[in-house]
Tab-separated table of C-alpha atoms in Angstrom:
chain	number	residue	atom	x	y	z
A	1	MET	CA	0.085	-0.036	0.069
A	2	SER	CA	2.676	2.609	-0.994
A	3	LYS	CA	0.296	4.355	-3.370
A	4	LEU	CA	-1.987	7.271	-1.866
A	5	VAL	CA	-5.250	8.714	-3.533
A	6	THR	CA	-7.375	11.562	-2.393
A	7	ILE	CA	-10.764	11.386	-3.305
A	8	TYR	CA	-12.760	14.780	-2.855
A	9	GLY	CA	-16.456	13.618	-2.041
A	10	GLY	CA	-15.588	10.184	-1.796
A	11	SER	CA	-18.618	8.936	0.452
A	12	GLY	CA	-20.996	10.332	-2.029
A	13	PHE	CA	-22.715	8.365	-4.762
A	14	VAL	CA	-20.021	7.918	-7.096
A	15	GLY	CA	-17.020	8.374	-4.767
A	16	ARG	CA	-17.656	5.355	-2.638
A	17	TYR	CA	-17.561	3.166	-5.650
A	18	ILE	CA	-14.210	4.682	-6.682
A	19	ALA	CA	-12.733	4.420	-3.091
A	20	ARG	CA	-13.865	0.862	-3.138
A	21	ARG	CA	-12.060	-0.197	-6.377
A	22	MET	CA	-8.813	1.759	-5.384
A	23	ALA	CA	-9.060	-0.155	-1.903
A	24	ALA	CA	-9.078	-3.220	-3.832
A	25	LYS	CA	-6.203	-2.399	-5.849
A	26	GLY	CA	-4.020	-1.880	-2.678
A	27	TRP	CA	-3.861	1.594	-2.705
A	28	ARG	CA	-4.551	3.788	0.476
A	29	VAL	CA	-7.568	5.819	0.132
A	30	ARG	CA	-8.152	9.374	1.813
A	31	VAL	CA	-11.980	10.048	1.681
A	32	ALA	CA	-12.258	14.230	1.608
A	33	VAL	CA	-15.625	14.853	2.780
A	34	ARG	CA	-17.413	17.767	4.776
A	35	ARG	CA	-18.837	15.435	7.746
A	36	PRO	CA	-16.144	12.404	8.343
A	37	ASN	CA	-18.236	11.280	10.949
A	38	GLU	CA	-20.885	10.645	8.361
A	39	ALA	CA	-18.440	8.581	6.045
A	40	MET	CA	-17.058	6.024	8.554
A	41	PHE	CA	-19.130	3.449	6.479
A	42	VAL	CA	-16.098	3.721	3.881
A	43	LYS	CA	-13.422	2.222	6.550
A	44	PRO	CA	-14.151	-1.371	5.815
A	45	TYR	CA	-13.718	-1.260	2.097
A	46	GLY	CA	-10.045	-2.125	3.064
A	47	VAL	CA	-7.928	-3.367	5.954
A	48	VAL	CA	-7.490	-1.562	9.176
A	49	GLY	CA	-6.138	1.935	8.454
A	50	GLN	CA	-6.232	1.645	4.450
A	51	VAL	CA	-9.338	3.823	4.080
A	52	GLU	CA	-9.758	7.164	6.042
A	53	PRO	CA	-12.466	9.880	5.799
A	54	VAL	CA	-11.016	13.332	6.520
A	55	PHE	CA	-12.298	16.653	7.026
A	56	CYS	CA	-12.173	19.051	4.020
A	57	ASN	CA	-13.934	22.090	2.818
A	58	ILE	CA	-13.523	22.298	-0.943
A	59	ARG	CA	-14.124	26.266	-0.949
A	60	ASP	CA	-11.006	26.598	1.287
A	61	ASP	CA	-7.294	26.183	0.113
A	62	ALA	CA	-5.464	25.084	3.176
A	63	SER	CA	-8.209	22.407	3.732
A	64	VAL	CA	-8.152	21.025	0.160
A	65	GLN	CA	-4.109	21.102	0.416
A	66	LEU	CA	-4.375	19.144	3.596
A	67	ALA	CA	-6.413	16.556	2.491
A	68	MET	CA	-3.844	15.932	-0.392
A	69	GLN	CA	-0.531	15.911	1.325
A	70	GLY	CA	1.453	13.265	0.176
A	71	ALA	CA	-1.013	11.860	-2.579
A	72	ASP	CA	0.223	10.283	-5.679
A	73	ALA	CA	-3.438	10.973	-7.240
A	74	VAL	CA	-6.400	12.842	-6.643
A	75	VAL	CA	-10.156	12.376	-7.950
A	76	ASN	CA	-12.775	14.975	-7.610
A	77	CYS	CA	-16.511	13.777	-7.333
A	78	VAL	CA	-17.791	16.802	-5.561
A	79	GLY	CA	-20.971	18.564	-7.303
A	80	VAL	CA	-24.189	19.916	-6.380
A	81	LEU	CA	-27.829	19.786	-8.234
A	82	ASN	CA	-29.442	22.281	-6.218
A	83	GLU	CA	-27.669	25.042	-4.610
A	84	LEU	CA	-27.819	25.655	-0.720
A	85	GLY	CA	-26.350	28.034	1.582
A	86	LYS	CA	-22.675	28.773	0.212
A	87	ASN	CA	-22.363	25.596	-1.761
A	88	GLY	CA	-23.417	27.517	-4.665
A	89	PHE	CA	-22.669	25.975	-8.185
A	90	ASP	CA	-19.739	28.703	-8.884
A	91	ALA	CA	-18.161	27.717	-5.516
A	92	VAL	CA	-18.276	24.178	-5.615
A	93	GLN	CA	-18.264	23.091	-9.459
A	94	ALA	CA	-16.028	26.011	-11.086
A	95	GLU	CA	-13.857	27.172	-8.113
A	96	GLY	CA	-13.786	23.907	-6.081
A	97	ALA	CA	-12.584	22.051	-9.125
A	98	GLU	CA	-10.141	24.734	-10.301
A	99	ARG	CA	-8.714	24.785	-6.549
A	100	ILE	CA	-7.947	21.096	-6.167
A	101	ALA	CA	-6.580	21.350	-9.765
A	102	ARG	CA	-4.212	24.247	-8.777
A	103	LEU	CA	-3.175	22.624	-5.588
A	104	ALA	CA	-2.518	19.445	-7.101
A	105	SER	CA	-0.044	21.152	-9.701
A	106	GLU	CA	1.586	23.145	-6.901
A	107	ASN	CA	2.220	19.973	-5.030
A	108	GLY	CA	3.089	17.563	-7.551
A	109	VAL	CA	0.257	15.683	-7.921
A	110	GLU	CA	0.847	13.057	-10.709
A	111	ARG	CA	-2.546	12.274	-11.660
A	112	MET	CA	-6.012	13.628	-11.710
A	113	VAL	CA	-9.598	12.425	-12.590
A	114	HIS	CA	-12.548	14.793	-12.565
A	115	ILE	CA	-16.083	13.900	-12.682
A	116	SER	CA	-18.233	16.400	-14.747
A	117	ALA	CA	-21.406	15.583	-16.602
A	118	ILE	CA	-22.616	15.383	-20.317
A	119	GLY	CA	-24.238	18.721	-21.023
A	120	ALA	CA	-21.400	20.874	-19.802
A	121	ASP	CA	-21.249	23.964	-21.872
A	122	ALA	CA	-20.128	27.311	-20.983
A	123	GLU	CA	-23.023	29.004	-23.387
A	124	SER	CA	-25.637	26.752	-21.540
A	125	ALA	CA	-28.545	28.561	-20.264
A	126	SER	CA	-28.316	26.530	-17.085
A	127	ALA	CA	-25.785	27.656	-13.974
A	128	TYR	CA	-25.283	24.021	-13.440
A	129	SER	CA	-24.115	23.234	-17.000
A	130	ARG	CA	-22.169	26.389	-17.501
A	131	THR	CA	-20.135	25.781	-14.133
A	132	LYS	CA	-19.785	22.339	-14.896
A	133	ALA	CA	-17.965	23.685	-18.024
A	134	ALA	CA	-16.032	26.283	-15.906
A	135	GLY	CA	-14.512	23.433	-13.726
A	136	GLU	CA	-13.522	21.378	-16.623
A	137	ALA	CA	-11.486	24.451	-18.007
A	138	GLY	CA	-10.019	25.084	-14.598
A	139	VAL	CA	-8.820	21.513	-14.087
A	140	LEU	CA	-7.246	21.573	-17.770
A	141	ALA	CA	-5.555	24.825	-16.958
A	142	HIS	CA	-3.880	23.507	-14.084
A	143	MET	CA	-3.548	19.676	-14.816
A	144	PRO	CA	-3.660	19.421	-18.678
A	145	ASP	CA	-3.092	15.796	-18.438
A	146	ALA	CA	-5.974	15.202	-16.206
A	147	VAL	CA	-8.862	12.617	-16.952
A	148	ILE	CA	-12.461	14.044	-17.240
A	149	LEU	CA	-15.435	11.782	-17.176
A	150	ARG	CA	-18.908	13.144	-18.234
A	151	PRO	CA	-21.377	10.652	-17.108
A	152	SER	CA	-25.195	10.706	-18.040
A	153	ILE	CA	-27.631	9.961	-15.607
A	154	ILE	CA	-26.314	7.620	-13.343
A	155	PHE	CA	-28.054	4.384	-11.673
A	156	GLY	CA	-27.195	2.211	-9.015
A	157	THR	CA	-28.380	1.170	-5.570
A	158	GLU	CA	-28.235	4.471	-3.824
A	159	ASP	CA	-29.148	6.712	-6.904
A	160	GLN	CA	-31.392	9.617	-6.568
A	161	PHE	CA	-33.153	8.911	-10.165
A	162	PHE	CA	-34.753	5.367	-10.300
A	163	ASN	CA	-35.190	5.373	-6.231
A	164	ARG	CA	-36.839	8.739	-6.116
A	165	PHE	CA	-39.102	7.925	-8.979
A	166	ALA	CA	-39.931	4.445	-7.939
A	167	ALA	CA	-40.841	6.268	-4.362
A	168	MET	CA	-43.423	8.752	-5.933
A	169	THR	CA	-45.210	5.474	-7.131
A	170	ARG	CA	-46.444	4.935	-3.633
A	171	PHE	CA	-48.683	7.707	-3.179
A	172	GLY	CA	-51.200	7.708	-6.033
A	173	PRO	CA	-52.089	6.350	-9.514
A	174	PHE	CA	-50.364	8.925	-11.364
A	175	LEU	CA	-46.463	9.672	-12.096
A	176	PRO	CA	-46.061	13.182	-13.456
A	177	LEU	CA	-42.714	13.906	-15.344
A	178	VAL	CA	-41.341	16.739	-16.807
A	179	GLY	CA	-39.776	16.223	-20.111
A	180	ALA	CA	-41.111	13.027	-20.732
A	181	GLU	CA	-39.787	12.710	-24.211
A	182	THR	CA	-36.148	13.973	-23.607
A	183	ARG	CA	-33.878	11.027	-24.086
A	184	PHE	CA	-31.145	9.496	-21.597
A	185	GLN	CA	-28.250	7.200	-21.620
A	186	PRO	CA	-28.200	5.659	-18.096
A	187	VAL	CA	-24.748	4.413	-17.233
A	188	TYR	CA	-24.241	2.129	-14.169
A	189	VAL	CA	-22.168	3.806	-11.140
A	190	ASP	CA	-19.545	1.033	-10.979
A	191	ASP	CA	-18.848	1.418	-14.664
A	192	VAL	CA	-18.060	5.061	-13.976
A	193	ALA	CA	-16.121	3.901	-10.956
A	194	GLN	CA	-14.187	1.548	-13.152
A	195	ALA	CA	-13.372	4.423	-15.616
A	196	ALA	CA	-11.986	6.424	-12.894
A	197	GLU	CA	-10.056	3.905	-11.590
A	198	GLN	CA	-7.985	3.719	-15.035
A	199	GLY	CA	-7.450	7.130	-14.831
A	200	VAL	CA	-5.926	7.084	-11.406
A	201	LEU	CA	-3.860	4.133	-12.709
A	202	GLY	CA	-2.657	5.925	-15.564
A	203	LYS	CA	-4.353	3.224	-18.163
A	204	ALA	CA	-6.619	6.058	-19.598
A	205	ALA	CA	-5.071	8.495	-21.841
A	206	SER	CA	-5.781	12.171	-20.640
A	207	GLY	CA	-8.675	14.032	-22.201
A	208	ILE	CA	-12.631	14.092	-21.875
A	209	TYR	CA	-14.584	10.886	-22.099
A	210	GLU	CA	-18.552	10.935	-22.174
A	211	LEU	CA	-19.812	7.985	-20.568
A	212	GLY	CA	-23.064	6.592	-21.312
A	213	GLY	CA	-24.899	3.200	-20.987
A	214	PRO	CA	-25.804	0.916	-24.052
A	215	GLU	CA	-29.335	1.603	-23.891
A	216	VAL	CA	-31.007	5.193	-25.249
A	217	LYS	CA	-34.488	5.631	-23.940
A	218	THR	CA	-36.746	8.441	-23.375
A	219	PHE	CA	-37.692	9.385	-19.811
A	220	ARG	CA	-40.912	8.099	-20.325
A	221	ALA	CA	-39.501	4.810	-21.485
A	222	LEU	CA	-37.235	4.794	-18.419
A	223	MET	CA	-40.530	5.128	-16.235
A	224	GLN	CA	-42.089	2.551	-18.010
A	225	GLN	CA	-39.362	-0.422	-17.278
A	226	MET	CA	-38.985	0.768	-13.819
A	227	LEU	CA	-42.689	0.331	-13.271
A	228	GLU	CA	-42.168	-3.323	-14.604
A	229	VAL	CA	-39.515	-3.947	-12.075
A	230	ILE	CA	-41.288	-2.693	-9.409
A	231	HIS	CA	-44.741	-4.602	-10.426
A	232	ARG	CA	-46.913	-1.491	-10.143
A	233	ARG	CA	-49.233	0.001	-12.678
A	234	ARG	CA	-49.161	3.979	-12.914
A	235	VAL	CA	-50.303	6.370	-15.398
A	236	ILE	CA	-47.228	8.400	-16.848
A	237	LEU	CA	-48.308	12.002	-17.296
A	238	GLY	CA	-46.136	14.308	-19.206
A	239	VAL	CA	-46.108	17.906	-17.584
A	240	PRO	CA	-46.120	20.709	-20.076
A	241	PHE	CA	-42.991	22.682	-19.727
A	242	PHE	CA	-44.902	25.843	-19.197
A	243	VAL	CA	-46.588	24.411	-16.300
A	244	ALA	CA	-43.462	22.848	-14.863
A	245	LYS	CA	-41.969	26.344	-15.121
A	246	PHE	CA	-44.362	27.932	-13.136
A	247	MET	CA	-44.285	25.103	-10.618
A	248	ALA	CA	-40.281	25.435	-10.402
A	249	GLY	CA	-40.883	29.195	-9.663
A	250	VAL	CA	-42.982	28.949	-6.951
A	251	LEU	CA	-40.774	25.980	-5.429
A	252	ASP	CA	-37.587	28.373	-5.612
A	253	ILE	CA	-39.619	31.574	-4.172
A	254	LEU	CA	-40.692	29.225	-1.577
A	255	LYS	CA	-37.113	28.249	-0.952
A	256	PHE	CA	-36.076	31.984	-0.807
A	257	VAL	CA	-38.569	33.210	1.701
A	258	SER	CA	-38.163	30.137	4.008
A	259	PHE	CA	-34.273	31.361	4.089
A	260	GLN	CA	-33.481	28.039	2.559
A	261	LEU	CA	-35.256	25.952	5.034
A	262	PHE	CA	-37.031	24.540	2.295
A	263	SER	CA	-34.139	23.439	0.112
A	264	ASN	CA	-36.413	22.418	-3.019
A	265	PRO	CA	-35.260	19.271	-3.957
A	266	ILE	CA	-38.184	18.803	-6.213
A	267	LEU	CA	-37.667	21.175	-9.267
A	268	THR	CA	-35.634	24.289	-9.839
A	269	ARG	CA	-35.870	26.841	-12.795
A	270	ASP	CA	-32.257	26.025	-13.435
A	271	GLN	CA	-32.772	22.254	-13.618
A	272	LEU	CA	-35.597	22.767	-15.906
A	273	LYS	CA	-33.536	24.496	-18.434
A	274	ASN	CA	-31.737	21.289	-18.907
A	275	LEU	CA	-34.765	18.986	-19.117
A	276	PRO	CA	-35.348	19.847	-22.795
A	277	GLN	CA	-32.009	18.449	-23.929
A	278	ASP	CA	-31.252	15.018	-24.576
A	279	ASN	CA	-28.388	13.612	-22.546
A	280	LEU	CA	-26.465	11.452	-24.754
A	281	VAL	CA	-22.882	10.803	-25.666
A	282	GLY	CA	-21.599	12.734	-28.465
A	283	ASP	CA	-21.058	10.987	-31.683
A	284	SER	CA	-17.235	11.770	-31.888
A	285	ALA	CA	-16.617	11.905	-28.242
A	286	LYS	CA	-14.234	9.158	-26.557
A	287	GLY	CA	-16.108	6.805	-24.149
A	288	PHE	CA	-16.209	3.390	-22.771
A	289	ALA	CA	-14.971	1.616	-25.918
A	290	ASP	CA	-11.801	3.907	-25.587
A	291	LEU	CA	-11.018	2.729	-22.057
A	292	GLY	CA	-12.008	-0.983	-23.012
A	293	ILE	CA	-15.017	-0.990	-20.701
A	294	VAL	CA	-18.287	-2.659	-21.615
A	295	PRO	CA	-20.899	-0.910	-19.987
A	296	THR	CA	-23.786	-2.752	-18.012
A	297	THR	CA	-27.411	-2.850	-18.835
A	298	LEU	CA	-30.617	-1.458	-16.947
A	299	ASP	CA	-31.956	-5.005	-16.748
A	300	ALA	CA	-28.946	-6.462	-15.191
A	301	VAL	CA	-28.838	-3.959	-12.223
A	302	LEU	CA	-32.438	-2.511	-11.748
A	303	PRO	CA	-33.883	-5.358	-10.043
A	304	GLU	CA	-31.287	-5.697	-7.474
A	305	TYR	CA	-32.123	-2.637	-5.559
A	306	LEU	CA	-35.690	-1.480	-6.810
A	307	TRP	CA	-37.383	-4.741	-5.423
A	308	LYS	CA	-38.258	-2.857	-2.307
A	309	PHE	CA	-40.535	-0.639	-3.859
A	310	ARG	CA	-42.675	-3.547	-4.974
A	311	PRO	CA	-46.036	-4.085	-3.355
A	312	SER	CA	-45.027	-6.971	-1.184
A	313	GLY	CA	-41.350	-5.988	-1.360
A	314	GLN	CA	-39.081	-9.136	-1.152
A	315	TYR	CA	-41.770	-11.575	-1.006
A	316	ASP	CA	-43.684	-10.053	-4.137
A	317	ASP	CA	-42.375	-12.769	-6.613
A	318	ILE	CA	-42.993	-15.318	-4.145
A	319	GLN	CA	-46.713	-14.354	-3.876
A	320	ASN	CA	-47.083	-14.279	-7.775
A	321	SER	CA	-45.742	-17.879	-7.951
A	322	ALA	CA	-48.268	-18.889	-5.353
A	323	LYS	CA	-51.025	-17.329	-7.010
A	324	ASN	CA	-49.820	-19.125	-10.406
A	325	LEU	CA	-49.979	-22.319	-8.326
A	326	ARG	CA	-53.644	-21.881	-7.128
A	327	THR	CA	-54.851	-21.336	-10.842
């Protein structure tokens, strides 16, 4: 265990999978997070002392530098979907990413992997997408040999996509969707982690990789597939964008007047700006094929964690089998 990698946001959805993979490769792993006491679950990823959560505030130079002290490689997984307090898009996704790269360069860190997102665009109407692009530019300005990964919608056991909509099916016969015809290319979280692992190990050439799964489906089709997995029937309602714009405006105002006590995890005006755009890998972009990775299908993974949303949970299949026997 002579090598050390610092993973910023290493207890998050993607970061924990990268941490597990790097520990399995025999690296020491430093998981840099805002609340180390809530990241203790990463310690069993390796032997005693191999994986350690440490405090880090990505907005502070000294904190970021201390977390990478002695590191051979750094991985940045920090991002926000919704601005809250001082953790705005600029502070986290643009300035934070640039700060990690600048300090990594100054401290002689050999390699850097940065997790961005498909749709990163300096000219986008969305602040989320603009700051993702600014973060990429900041990383490349200081670490020109960095590996930048742009995943599409990520799915997996802890995701906030399928889990969120599956939970919504418990509350009524309708499932409302904004941007029902927008196309996505969902990618399995461990496939993204494998790509990051190759970047840390120096097995991936520097540059930007767009990561999408083997299936391209509309939002509506993805929800229909989810409903089949959880054995529920729901009417999928496409919400017009003008209605969604009004809803998002009301929710954002509520967030403002409540001094962010209501954080608006439902729908923001900035998120709405991205929803009409297809979230797909570009035709000429480097991707999984260039990394020698075969992406995982939805069918191979969704039943493994969405079963808890079935009417009878883990016993749903048993009950259905019993009904067939009676008939």
